[in-house]
Coordinates of C-alpha atoms in Angstrom, one line a residue:
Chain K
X1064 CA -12.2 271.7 134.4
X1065 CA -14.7 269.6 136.3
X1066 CA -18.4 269.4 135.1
X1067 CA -21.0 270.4 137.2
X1068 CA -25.2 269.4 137.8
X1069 CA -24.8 266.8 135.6
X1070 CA -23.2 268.9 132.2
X1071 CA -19.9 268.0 130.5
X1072 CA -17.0 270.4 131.4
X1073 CA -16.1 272.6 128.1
X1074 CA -13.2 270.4 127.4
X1075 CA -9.9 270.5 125.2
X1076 CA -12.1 269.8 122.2
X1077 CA -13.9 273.2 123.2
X1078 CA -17.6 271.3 123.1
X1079 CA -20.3 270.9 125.1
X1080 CA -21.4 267.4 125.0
X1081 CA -23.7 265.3 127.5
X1082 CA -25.3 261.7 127.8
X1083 CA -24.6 259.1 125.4
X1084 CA -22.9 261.6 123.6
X1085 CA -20.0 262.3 126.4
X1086 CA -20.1 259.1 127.6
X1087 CA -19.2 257.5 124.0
X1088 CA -16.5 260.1 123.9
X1089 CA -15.2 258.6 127.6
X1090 CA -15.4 255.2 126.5
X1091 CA -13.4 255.3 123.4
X1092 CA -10.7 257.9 124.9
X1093 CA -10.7 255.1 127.5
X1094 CA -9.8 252.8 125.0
X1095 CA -7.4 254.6 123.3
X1096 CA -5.6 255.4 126.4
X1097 CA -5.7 251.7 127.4
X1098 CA -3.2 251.1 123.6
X1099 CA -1.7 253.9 123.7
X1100 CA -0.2 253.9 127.4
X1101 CA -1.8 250.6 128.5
X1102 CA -3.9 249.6 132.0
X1103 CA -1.3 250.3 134.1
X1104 CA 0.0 254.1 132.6
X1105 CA -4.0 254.8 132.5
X1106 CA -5.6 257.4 134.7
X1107 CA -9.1 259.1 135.2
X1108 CA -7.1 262.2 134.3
X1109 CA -5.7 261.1 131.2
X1110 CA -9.0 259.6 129.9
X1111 CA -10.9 262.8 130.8
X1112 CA -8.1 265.2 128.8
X1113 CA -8.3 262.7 126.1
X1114 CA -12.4 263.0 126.3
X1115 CA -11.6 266.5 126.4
X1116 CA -14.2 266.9 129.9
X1117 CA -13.2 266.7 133.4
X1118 CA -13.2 263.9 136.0
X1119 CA -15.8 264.8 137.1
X1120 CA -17.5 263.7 134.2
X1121 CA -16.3 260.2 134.5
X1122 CA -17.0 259.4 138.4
X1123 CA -20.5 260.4 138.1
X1124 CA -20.6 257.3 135.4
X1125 CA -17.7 255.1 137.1
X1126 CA -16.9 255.0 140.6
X1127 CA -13.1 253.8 139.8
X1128 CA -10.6 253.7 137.0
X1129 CA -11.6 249.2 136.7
X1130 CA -15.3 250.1 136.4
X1131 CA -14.1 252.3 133.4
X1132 CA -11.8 250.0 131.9
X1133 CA -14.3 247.3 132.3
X1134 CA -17.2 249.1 130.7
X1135 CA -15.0 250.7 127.3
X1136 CA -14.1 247.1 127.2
X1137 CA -17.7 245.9 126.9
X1138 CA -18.9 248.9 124.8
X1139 CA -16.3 247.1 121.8
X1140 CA -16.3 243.5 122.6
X1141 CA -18.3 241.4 120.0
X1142 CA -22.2 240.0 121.9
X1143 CA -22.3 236.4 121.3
X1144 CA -25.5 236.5 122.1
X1145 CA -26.2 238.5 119.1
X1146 CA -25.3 235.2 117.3
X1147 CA -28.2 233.5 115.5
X1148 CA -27.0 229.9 115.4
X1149 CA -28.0 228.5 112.0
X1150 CA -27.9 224.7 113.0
X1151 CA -25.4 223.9 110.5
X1152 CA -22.6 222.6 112.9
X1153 CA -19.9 223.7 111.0
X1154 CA -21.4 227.0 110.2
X1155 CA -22.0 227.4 113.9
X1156 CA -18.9 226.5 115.1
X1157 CA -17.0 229.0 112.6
X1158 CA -19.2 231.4 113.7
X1159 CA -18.6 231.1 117.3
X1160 CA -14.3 230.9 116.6
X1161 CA -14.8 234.4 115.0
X1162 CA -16.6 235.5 118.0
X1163 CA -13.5 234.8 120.2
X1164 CA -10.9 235.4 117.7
X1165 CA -12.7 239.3 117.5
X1166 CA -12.9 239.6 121.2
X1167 CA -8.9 238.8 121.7
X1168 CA -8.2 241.4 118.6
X1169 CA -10.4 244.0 120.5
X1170 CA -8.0 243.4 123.6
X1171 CA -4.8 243.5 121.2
X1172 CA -4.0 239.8 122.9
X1173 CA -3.5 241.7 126.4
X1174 CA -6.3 239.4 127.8
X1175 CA -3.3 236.6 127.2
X1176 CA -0.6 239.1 129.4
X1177 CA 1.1 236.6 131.9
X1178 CA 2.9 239.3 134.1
X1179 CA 4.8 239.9 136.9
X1180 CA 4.1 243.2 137.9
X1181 CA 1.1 244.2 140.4
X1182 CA -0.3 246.5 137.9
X1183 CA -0.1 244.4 135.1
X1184 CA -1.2 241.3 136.8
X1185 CA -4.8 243.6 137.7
X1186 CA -4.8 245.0 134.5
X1187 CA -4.6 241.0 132.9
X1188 CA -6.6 239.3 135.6
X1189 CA -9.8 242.4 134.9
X1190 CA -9.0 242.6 130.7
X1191 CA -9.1 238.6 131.4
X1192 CA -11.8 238.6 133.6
X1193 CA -14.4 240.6 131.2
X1194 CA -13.5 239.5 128.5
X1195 CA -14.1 235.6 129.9
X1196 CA -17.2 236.8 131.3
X1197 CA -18.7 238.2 128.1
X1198 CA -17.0 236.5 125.4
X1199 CA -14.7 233.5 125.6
X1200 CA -17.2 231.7 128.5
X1201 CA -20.9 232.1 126.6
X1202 CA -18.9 231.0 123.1
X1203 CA -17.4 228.0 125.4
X1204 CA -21.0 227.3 126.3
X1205 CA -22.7 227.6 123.0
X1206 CA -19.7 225.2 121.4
X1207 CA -20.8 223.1 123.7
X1208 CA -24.4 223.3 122.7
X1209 CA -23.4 223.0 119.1
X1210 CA -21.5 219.9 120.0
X1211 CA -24.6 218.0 122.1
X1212 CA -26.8 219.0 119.3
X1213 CA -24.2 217.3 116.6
X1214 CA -24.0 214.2 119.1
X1215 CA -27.5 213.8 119.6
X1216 CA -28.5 214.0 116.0
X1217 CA -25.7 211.3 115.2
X1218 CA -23.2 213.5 113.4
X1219 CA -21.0 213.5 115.6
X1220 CA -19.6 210.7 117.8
X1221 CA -20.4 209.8 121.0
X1222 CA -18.0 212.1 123.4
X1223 CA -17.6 214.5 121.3
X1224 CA -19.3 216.8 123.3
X1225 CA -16.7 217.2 126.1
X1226 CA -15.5 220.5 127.7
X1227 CA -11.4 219.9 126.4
X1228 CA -12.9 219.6 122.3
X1229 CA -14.4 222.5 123.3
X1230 CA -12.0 224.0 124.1
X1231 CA -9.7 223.3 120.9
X1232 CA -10.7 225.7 118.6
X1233 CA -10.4 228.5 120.9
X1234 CA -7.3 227.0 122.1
X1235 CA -6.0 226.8 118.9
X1236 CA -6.6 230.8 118.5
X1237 CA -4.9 231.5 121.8
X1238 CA -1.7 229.5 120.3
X1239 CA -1.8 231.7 117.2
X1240 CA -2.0 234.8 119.1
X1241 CA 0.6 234.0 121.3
X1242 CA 2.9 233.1 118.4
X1243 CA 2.2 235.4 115.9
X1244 CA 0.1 237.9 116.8
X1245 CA -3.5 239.1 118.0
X1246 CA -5.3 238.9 114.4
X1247 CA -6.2 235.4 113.2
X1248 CA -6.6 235.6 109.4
X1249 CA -10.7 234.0 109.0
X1250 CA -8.6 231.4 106.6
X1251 CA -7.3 230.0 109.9
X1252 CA -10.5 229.9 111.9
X1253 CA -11.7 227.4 108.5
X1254 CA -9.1 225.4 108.8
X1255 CA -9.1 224.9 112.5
X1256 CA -13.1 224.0 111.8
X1257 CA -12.2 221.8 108.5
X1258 CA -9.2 220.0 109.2
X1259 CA -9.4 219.9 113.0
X1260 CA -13.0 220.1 114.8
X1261 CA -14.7 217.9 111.6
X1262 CA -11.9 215.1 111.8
X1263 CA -11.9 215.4 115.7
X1264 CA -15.8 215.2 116.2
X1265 CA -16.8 212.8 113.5
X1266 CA -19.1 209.9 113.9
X1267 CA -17.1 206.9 112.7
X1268 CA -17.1 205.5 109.4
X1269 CA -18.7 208.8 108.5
X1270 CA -15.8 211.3 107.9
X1271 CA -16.1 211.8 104.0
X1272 CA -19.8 212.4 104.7
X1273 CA -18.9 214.9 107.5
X1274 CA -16.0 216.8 105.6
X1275 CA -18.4 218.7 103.4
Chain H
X1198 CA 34.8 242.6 144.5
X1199 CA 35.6 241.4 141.3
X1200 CA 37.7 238.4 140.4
X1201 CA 40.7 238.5 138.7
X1202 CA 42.6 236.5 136.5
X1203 CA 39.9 233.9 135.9
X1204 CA 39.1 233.3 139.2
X1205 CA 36.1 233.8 141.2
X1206 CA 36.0 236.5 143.9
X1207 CA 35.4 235.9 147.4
X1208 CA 32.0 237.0 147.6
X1209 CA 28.8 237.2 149.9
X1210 CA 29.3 233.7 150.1
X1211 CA 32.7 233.6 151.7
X1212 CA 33.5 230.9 149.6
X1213 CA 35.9 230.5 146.9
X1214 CA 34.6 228.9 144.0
X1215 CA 35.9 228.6 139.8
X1216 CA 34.8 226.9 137.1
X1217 CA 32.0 225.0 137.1
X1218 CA 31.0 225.2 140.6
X1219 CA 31.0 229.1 140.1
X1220 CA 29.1 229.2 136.7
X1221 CA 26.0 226.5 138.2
X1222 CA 26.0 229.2 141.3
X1223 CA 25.9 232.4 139.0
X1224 CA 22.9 230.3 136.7
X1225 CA 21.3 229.1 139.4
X1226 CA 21.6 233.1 140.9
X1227 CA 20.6 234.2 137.4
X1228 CA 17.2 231.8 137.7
X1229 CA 16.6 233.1 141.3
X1230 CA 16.8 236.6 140.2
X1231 CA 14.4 236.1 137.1
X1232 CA 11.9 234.6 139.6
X1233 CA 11.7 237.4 142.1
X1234 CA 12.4 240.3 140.5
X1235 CA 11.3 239.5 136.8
X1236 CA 13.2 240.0 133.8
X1237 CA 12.9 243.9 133.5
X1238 CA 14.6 243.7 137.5
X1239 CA 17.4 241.5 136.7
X1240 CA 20.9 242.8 136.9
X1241 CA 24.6 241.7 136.7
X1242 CA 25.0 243.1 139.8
X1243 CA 22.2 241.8 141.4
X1244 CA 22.8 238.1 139.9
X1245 CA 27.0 238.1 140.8
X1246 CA 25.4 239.3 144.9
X1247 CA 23.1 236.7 144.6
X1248 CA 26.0 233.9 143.5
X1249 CA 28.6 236.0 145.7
X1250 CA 30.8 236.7 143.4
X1251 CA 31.6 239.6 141.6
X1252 CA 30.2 240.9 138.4
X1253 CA 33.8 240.3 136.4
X1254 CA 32.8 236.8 136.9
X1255 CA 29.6 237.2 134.8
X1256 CA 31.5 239.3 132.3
X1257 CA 34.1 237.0 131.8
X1258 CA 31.4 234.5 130.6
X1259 CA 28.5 236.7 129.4
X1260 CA 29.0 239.8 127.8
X1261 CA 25.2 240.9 128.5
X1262 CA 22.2 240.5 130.5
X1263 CA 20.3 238.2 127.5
X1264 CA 23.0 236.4 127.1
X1265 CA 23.3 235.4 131.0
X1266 CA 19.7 234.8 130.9
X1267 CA 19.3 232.8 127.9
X1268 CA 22.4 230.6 129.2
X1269 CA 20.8 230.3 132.7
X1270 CA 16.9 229.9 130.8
X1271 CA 19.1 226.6 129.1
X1272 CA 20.5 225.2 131.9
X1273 CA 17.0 224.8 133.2
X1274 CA 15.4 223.5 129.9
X1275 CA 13.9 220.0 129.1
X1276 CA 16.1 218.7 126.8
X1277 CA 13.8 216.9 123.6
X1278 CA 16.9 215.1 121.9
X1279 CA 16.8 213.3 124.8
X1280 CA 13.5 211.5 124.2
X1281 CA 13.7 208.0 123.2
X1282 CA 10.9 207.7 120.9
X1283 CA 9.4 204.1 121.4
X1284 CA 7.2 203.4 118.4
X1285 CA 4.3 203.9 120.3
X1286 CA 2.6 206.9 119.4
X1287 CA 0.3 207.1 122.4
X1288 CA 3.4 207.0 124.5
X1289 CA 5.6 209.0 122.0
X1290 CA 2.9 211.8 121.8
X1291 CA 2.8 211.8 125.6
X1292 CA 6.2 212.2 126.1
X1293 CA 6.7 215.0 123.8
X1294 CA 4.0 216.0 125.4
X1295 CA 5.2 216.2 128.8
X1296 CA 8.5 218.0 127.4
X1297 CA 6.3 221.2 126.2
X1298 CA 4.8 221.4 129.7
X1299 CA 7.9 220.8 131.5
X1300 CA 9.2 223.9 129.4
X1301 CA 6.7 226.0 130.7
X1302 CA 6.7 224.8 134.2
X1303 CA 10.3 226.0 134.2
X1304 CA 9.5 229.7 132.7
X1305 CA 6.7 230.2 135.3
X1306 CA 4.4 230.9 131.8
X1307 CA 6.6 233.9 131.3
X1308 CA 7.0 232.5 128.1
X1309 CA 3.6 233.6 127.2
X1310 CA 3.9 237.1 128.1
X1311 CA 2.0 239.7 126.0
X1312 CA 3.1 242.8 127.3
X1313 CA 3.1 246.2 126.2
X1314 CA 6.7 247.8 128.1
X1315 CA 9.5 247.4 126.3
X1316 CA 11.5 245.5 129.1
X1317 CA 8.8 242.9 129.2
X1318 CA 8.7 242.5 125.7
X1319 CA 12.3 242.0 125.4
X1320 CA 11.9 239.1 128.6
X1321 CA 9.1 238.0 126.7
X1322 CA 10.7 238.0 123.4
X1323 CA 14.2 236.7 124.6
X1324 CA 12.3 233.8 126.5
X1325 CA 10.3 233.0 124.1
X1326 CA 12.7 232.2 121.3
X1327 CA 15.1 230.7 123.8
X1328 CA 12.3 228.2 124.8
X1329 CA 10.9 227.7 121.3
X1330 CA 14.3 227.3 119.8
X1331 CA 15.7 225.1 122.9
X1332 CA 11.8 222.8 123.6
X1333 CA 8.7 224.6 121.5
X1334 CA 10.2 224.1 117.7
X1335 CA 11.9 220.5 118.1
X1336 CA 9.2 219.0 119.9
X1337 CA 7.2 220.5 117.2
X1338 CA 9.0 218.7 114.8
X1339 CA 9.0 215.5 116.8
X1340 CA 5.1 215.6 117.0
X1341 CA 4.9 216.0 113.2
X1342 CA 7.6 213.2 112.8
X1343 CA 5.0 210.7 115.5
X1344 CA 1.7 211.7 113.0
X1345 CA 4.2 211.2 109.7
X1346 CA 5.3 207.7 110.8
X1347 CA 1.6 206.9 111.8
X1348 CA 0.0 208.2 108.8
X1349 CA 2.6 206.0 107.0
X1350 CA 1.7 202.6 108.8
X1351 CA -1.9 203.2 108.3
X1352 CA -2.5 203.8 111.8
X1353 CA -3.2 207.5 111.4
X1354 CA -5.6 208.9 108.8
X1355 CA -4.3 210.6 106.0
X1356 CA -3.9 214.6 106.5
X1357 CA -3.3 213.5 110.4
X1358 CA 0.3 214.5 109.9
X1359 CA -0.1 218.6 109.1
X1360 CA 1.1 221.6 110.9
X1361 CA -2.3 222.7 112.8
X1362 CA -2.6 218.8 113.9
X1363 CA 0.6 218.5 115.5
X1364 CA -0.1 222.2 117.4
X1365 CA -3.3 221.2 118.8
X1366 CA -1.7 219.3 121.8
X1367 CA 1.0 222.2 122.3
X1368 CA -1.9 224.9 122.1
X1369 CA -4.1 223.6 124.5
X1370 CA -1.5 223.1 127.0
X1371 CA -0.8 226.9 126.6
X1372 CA -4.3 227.3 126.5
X1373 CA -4.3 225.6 130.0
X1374 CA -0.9 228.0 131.0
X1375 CA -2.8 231.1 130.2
X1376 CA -6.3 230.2 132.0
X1377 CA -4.7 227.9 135.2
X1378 CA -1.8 228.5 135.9
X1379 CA 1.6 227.4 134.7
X1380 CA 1.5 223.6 136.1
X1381 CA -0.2 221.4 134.1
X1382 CA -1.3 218.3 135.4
X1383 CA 0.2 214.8 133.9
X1384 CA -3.9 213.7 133.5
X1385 CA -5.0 216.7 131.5
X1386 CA -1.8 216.1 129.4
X1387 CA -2.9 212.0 129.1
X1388 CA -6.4 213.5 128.5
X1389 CA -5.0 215.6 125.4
X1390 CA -3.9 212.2 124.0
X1391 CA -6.8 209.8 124.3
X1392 CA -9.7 212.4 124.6
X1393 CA -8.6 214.7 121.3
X1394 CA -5.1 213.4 119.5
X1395 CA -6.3 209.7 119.4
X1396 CA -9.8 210.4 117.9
X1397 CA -8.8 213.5 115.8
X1398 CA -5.4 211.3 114.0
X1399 CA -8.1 207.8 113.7
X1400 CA -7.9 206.2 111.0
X1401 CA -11.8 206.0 109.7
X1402 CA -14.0 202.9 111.5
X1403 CA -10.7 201.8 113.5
X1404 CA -11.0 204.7 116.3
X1405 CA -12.0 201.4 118.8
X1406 CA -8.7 199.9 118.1
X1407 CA -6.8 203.1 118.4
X1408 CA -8.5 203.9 121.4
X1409 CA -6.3 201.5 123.3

């Protein structure tokens, strides 16, 4: 049953909720729908029986079912900008590979889907497409900024602070979830910081200096 | 109409075709098929109208769908036992290189589907280990064997020849795949090399003389 001036329908769950209240309730039936019948199988309907409220409910908030998607996605993603960078490099970068290695495990890897079907291909270009613009793009930028700061204070060598060694570590998360799965075990993100962005990124002659 | 008695029918084509000739058309068909009507569309029927034959000559060869598929997936494949390794690990880490992408290229980036319907994740899982069995794990293995041979001569530092190391040039190719677009370009792939695999293998204060 459709809510109306502004109140939640009484739903399935036979409350009457409003505000942040419902609108939690919308977001995390949305994402529950989006695992349990994915982008494609997901419908206003669907999300509002799952809310236990009506559709109504949910245009008044989102104008169409990508503005929903898109804004469950955001309520669970991690904030990078939440991330108080310490200045230790190391530190910072481990910090900023468990930023993106959270955001892919929110998505359940679906942000990697490389499909064929129209539906699909929407629901992995906009899953992509949010989850780039909030997550994977600020972490590429402050990687970067971790790297010039490393490169101008001498620790690390000169080029070091290039867009493709960016790119590694998260690159190296991608492969994992790809090949085994969407949850990175935080021993891997060490390694990939330890054995491969110290080694790859250190000043010359300085790599048993660097490695602790 | 179907064939009998081990030959090929006269089919769409009009022509009349056996043995090899037949099985390229009915692989080259089965390719054609996985292309425009994905995996999940594929059919016997569809593949033996598409090679104009009939679907006894499939059978005859392949008993299933995954088998027809893997055996058409194969026939399309870079082969890595054919790489002549030259010594040169710039060059030998290039070419191995060059075989991962080249395995991609030919799956479209299917291979990296993450999909949530069954059918998809059977094309994905079925593609996937054809390609990693048939391209992903030897060159794998060939990688490791390049960093093994340098570490030995000194010209690698020691550690340069672990698992994660010899990944990093596979991963950001797929890294690339799942961003861009299936086709990488032969720079980005030269890049790989000198910008990350030559600095992050250096042996300490001789990264100048690796460099080239």
């Amino acid at each position: 049953m459709a809510g109306v001036n502004g109140q939640a329908a009484v739903g399935g769950s036979g409350t009457r909720r409003r505000g942040k209240v419902l609108e939690k309730a919308i977001l995390d039936a949305t994402i529950e729908q989006l695992w349990t019948v994915g982008y494609a199988g997901l419908s206003m309907e669907g999300v509002a029986a799952g809310a236990g409220t009506g559709k109504a409910a949910l245009y008044r908030r989102w104008s169409n079912r990508e503005d929903l998607v898109a804004a469950a996605l955001s309520s669970v993603l991690p904030n990078p900008s939440a991330i108080v960078l310490s200045g230790d490099s190391r530190e910072d970068l481990l910090a900023l590979l468990r930023c993106v290695r959270d955001a892919i495990a929110v998505t359940h890897g679906t942000v990697f889907q490389v499909v064929r079907s129209e539906a699909a291909e929407a629901a992995g270009g906009m899953m992509h497409a949010v989850v780039g613009q909030r997550v994977m793009d600020p972490c590429h930028e402050m990687i970067l900024d971790v790297l010039r700061a490393g490169v101008g204070r001498g620790r690390f060598r000169p080029g070091a602070d290039s867009e493709m060694v960016a790119t590694v570590g998260p690159a190296i998360i991608v492969h994992y979830v790809v090949h085994q799965g969407p949850t990175v075990p935080d021993d891997y993100l060490i390694s990939i910081v330890d054995d491969i962005l110290v080694p790859l990124t250190a000043a010359p002659c300085s790599r048993g200096a660097i490695t602790f």
